mmCIF file of C-alpha atoms in Angstrom:
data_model
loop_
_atom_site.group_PDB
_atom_site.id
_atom_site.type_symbol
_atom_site.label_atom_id
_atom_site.label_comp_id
_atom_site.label_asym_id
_atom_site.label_seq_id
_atom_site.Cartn_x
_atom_site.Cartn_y
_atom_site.Cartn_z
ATOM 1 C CA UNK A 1 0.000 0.000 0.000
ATOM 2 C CA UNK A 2 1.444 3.425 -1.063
ATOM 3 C CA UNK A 3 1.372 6.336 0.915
ATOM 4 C CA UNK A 4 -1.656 7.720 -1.064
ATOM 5 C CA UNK A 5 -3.615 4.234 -0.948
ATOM 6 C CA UNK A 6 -2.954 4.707 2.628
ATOM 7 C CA UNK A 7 -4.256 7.926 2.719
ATOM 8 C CA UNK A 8 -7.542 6.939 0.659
ATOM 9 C CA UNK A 9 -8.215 4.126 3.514
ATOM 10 C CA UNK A 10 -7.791 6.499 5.925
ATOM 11 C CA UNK A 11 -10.195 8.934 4.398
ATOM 12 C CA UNK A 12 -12.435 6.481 3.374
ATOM 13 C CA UNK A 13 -13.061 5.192 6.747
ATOM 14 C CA UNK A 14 -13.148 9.123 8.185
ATOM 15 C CA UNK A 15 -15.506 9.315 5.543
ATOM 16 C CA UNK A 16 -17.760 6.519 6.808
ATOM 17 C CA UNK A 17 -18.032 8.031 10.219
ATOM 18 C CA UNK A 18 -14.986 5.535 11.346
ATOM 19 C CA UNK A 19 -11.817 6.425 13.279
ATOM 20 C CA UNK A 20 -8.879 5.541 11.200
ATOM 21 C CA UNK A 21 -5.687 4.540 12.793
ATOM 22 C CA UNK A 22 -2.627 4.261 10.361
ATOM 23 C CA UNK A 23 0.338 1.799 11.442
ATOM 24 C CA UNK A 24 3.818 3.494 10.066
ATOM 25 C CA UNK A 25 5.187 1.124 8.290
ATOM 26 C CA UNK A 26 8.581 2.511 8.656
ATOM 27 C CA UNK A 27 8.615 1.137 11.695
ATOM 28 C CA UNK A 28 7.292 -2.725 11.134
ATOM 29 C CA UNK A 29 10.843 -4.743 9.852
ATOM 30 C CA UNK A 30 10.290 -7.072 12.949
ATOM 31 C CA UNK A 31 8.468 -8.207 15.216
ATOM 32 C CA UNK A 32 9.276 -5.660 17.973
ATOM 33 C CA UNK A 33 8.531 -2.891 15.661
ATOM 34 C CA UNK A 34 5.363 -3.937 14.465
ATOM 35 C CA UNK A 35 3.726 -4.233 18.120
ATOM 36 C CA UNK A 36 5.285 -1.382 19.145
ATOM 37 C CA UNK A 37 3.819 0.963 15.862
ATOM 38 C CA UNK A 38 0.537 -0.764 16.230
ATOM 39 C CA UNK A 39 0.247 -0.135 19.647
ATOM 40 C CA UNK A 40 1.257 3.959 18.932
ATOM 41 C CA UNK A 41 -1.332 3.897 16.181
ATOM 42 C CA UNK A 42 -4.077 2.880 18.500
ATOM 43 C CA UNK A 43 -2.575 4.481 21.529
ATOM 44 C CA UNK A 44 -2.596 1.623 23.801
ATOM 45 C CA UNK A 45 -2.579 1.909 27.339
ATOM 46 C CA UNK A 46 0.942 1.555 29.244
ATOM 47 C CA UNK A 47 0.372 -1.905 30.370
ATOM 48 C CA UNK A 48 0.012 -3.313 26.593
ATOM 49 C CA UNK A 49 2.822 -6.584 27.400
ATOM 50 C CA UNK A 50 4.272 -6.198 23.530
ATOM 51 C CA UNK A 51 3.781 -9.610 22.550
ATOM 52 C CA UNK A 52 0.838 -11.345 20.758
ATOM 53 C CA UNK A 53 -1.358 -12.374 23.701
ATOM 54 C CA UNK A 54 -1.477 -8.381 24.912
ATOM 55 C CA UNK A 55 -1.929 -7.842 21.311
ATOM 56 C CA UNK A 56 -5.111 -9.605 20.905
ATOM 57 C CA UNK A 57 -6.239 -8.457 24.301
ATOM 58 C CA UNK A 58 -5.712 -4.659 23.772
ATOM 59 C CA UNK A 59 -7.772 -4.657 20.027
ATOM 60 C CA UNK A 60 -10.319 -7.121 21.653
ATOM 61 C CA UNK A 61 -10.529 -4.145 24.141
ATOM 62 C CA UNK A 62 -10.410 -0.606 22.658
ATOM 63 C CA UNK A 63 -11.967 0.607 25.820
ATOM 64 C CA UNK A 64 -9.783 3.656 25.428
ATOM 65 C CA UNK A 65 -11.024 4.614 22.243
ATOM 66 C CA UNK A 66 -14.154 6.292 21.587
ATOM 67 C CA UNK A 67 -17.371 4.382 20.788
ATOM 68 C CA UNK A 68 -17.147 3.258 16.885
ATOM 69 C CA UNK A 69 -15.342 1.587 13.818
ATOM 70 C CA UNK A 70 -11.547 1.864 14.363
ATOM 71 C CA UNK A 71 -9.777 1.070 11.293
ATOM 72 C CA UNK A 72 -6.261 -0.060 12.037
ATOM 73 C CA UNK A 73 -4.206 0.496 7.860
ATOM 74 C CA UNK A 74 -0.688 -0.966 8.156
ATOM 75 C CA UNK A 75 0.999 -0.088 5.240
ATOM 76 C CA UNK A 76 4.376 -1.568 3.959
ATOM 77 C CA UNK A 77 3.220 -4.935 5.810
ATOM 78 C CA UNK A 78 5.755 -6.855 3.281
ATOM 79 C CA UNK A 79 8.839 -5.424 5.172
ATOM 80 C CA UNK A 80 7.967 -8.034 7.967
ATOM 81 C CA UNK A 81 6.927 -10.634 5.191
ATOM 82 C CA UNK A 82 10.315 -10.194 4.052
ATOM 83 C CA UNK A 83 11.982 -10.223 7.595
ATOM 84 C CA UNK A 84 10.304 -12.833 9.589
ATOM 85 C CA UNK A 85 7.820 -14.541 7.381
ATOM 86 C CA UNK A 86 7.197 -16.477 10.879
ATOM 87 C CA UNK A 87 6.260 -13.039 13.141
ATOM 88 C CA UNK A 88 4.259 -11.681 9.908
ATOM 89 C CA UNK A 89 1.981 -15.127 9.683
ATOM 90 C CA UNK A 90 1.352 -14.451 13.489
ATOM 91 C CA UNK A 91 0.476 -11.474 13.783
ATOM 92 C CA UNK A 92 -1.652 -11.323 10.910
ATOM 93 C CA UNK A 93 -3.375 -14.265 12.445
ATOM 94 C CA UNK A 94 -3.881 -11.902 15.899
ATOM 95 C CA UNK A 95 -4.880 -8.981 13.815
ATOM 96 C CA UNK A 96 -7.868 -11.503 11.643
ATOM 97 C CA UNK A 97 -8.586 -13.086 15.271
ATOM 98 C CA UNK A 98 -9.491 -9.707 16.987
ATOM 99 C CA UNK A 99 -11.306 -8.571 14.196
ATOM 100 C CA UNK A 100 -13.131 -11.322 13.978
ATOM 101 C CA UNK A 101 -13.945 -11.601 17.968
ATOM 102 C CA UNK A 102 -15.201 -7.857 18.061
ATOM 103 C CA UNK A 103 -17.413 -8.233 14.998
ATOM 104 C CA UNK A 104 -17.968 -6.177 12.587
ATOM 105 C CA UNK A 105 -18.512 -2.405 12.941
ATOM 106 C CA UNK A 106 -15.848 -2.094 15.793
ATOM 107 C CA UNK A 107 -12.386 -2.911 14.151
ATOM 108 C CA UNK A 108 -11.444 -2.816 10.371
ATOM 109 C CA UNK A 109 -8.253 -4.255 9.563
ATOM 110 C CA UNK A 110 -6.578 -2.677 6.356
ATOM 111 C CA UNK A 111 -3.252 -4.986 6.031
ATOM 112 C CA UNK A 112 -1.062 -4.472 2.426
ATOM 113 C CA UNK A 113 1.694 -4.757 0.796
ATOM 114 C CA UNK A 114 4.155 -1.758 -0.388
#
């Protein structure tokens, strides 16, 4: 996802009354990175553990966040693809799983490639 496809999800979901949350991608070559830059794009709380479990329980949660969609667009996903095929499978896997738990209408995920 380019900067402007980015952009277009992000005003897209403004657009349809949801609160979008962009991931930079700059940030996402491992494992560390990525929880860490999802966790700043959603401005999890201070206890957020950075590892999957605290992951899945912070976007189960969004309790922080005002009522609504939240879409969560992580651009430049392939840099972790690239890096750790193995962290980019799991989280991925978190990121379908809590967006799947909340239903829909509470968290869009927006995951692409570069």
């Amino acid at each position: 996802m380019s900067e402007h496809e980015a952009r277009a999800a992000a005003e897209n979901a403004f657009a349809r009354g949801a609160f979008p949350h962009t991931v930079d991608g700059g940030r996402t070559a491992d494992k560390a990175g990525t929880l860490a830059a999802i966790a700043v794009a959603l401005s999890f709380p201070d206890y957020f553990g950075h590892n999957l479990d605290a992951l899945y329980d912070c976007l189960t949660d969004l309790s922080w966040l005002p009522p609504g969609e939240h879409v969560l667009i992580w651009p430049g996903s392939d840099a972790l693809r690239s890096a750790d095929p193995k962290s980019y499978l799991a989280i991925r896997s978190v990121l379908s799983d809590a967006q799947r738990a909340l239903g829909p209408g509470r968290l869009t995920v927006v995951v692409t490639e570069s």
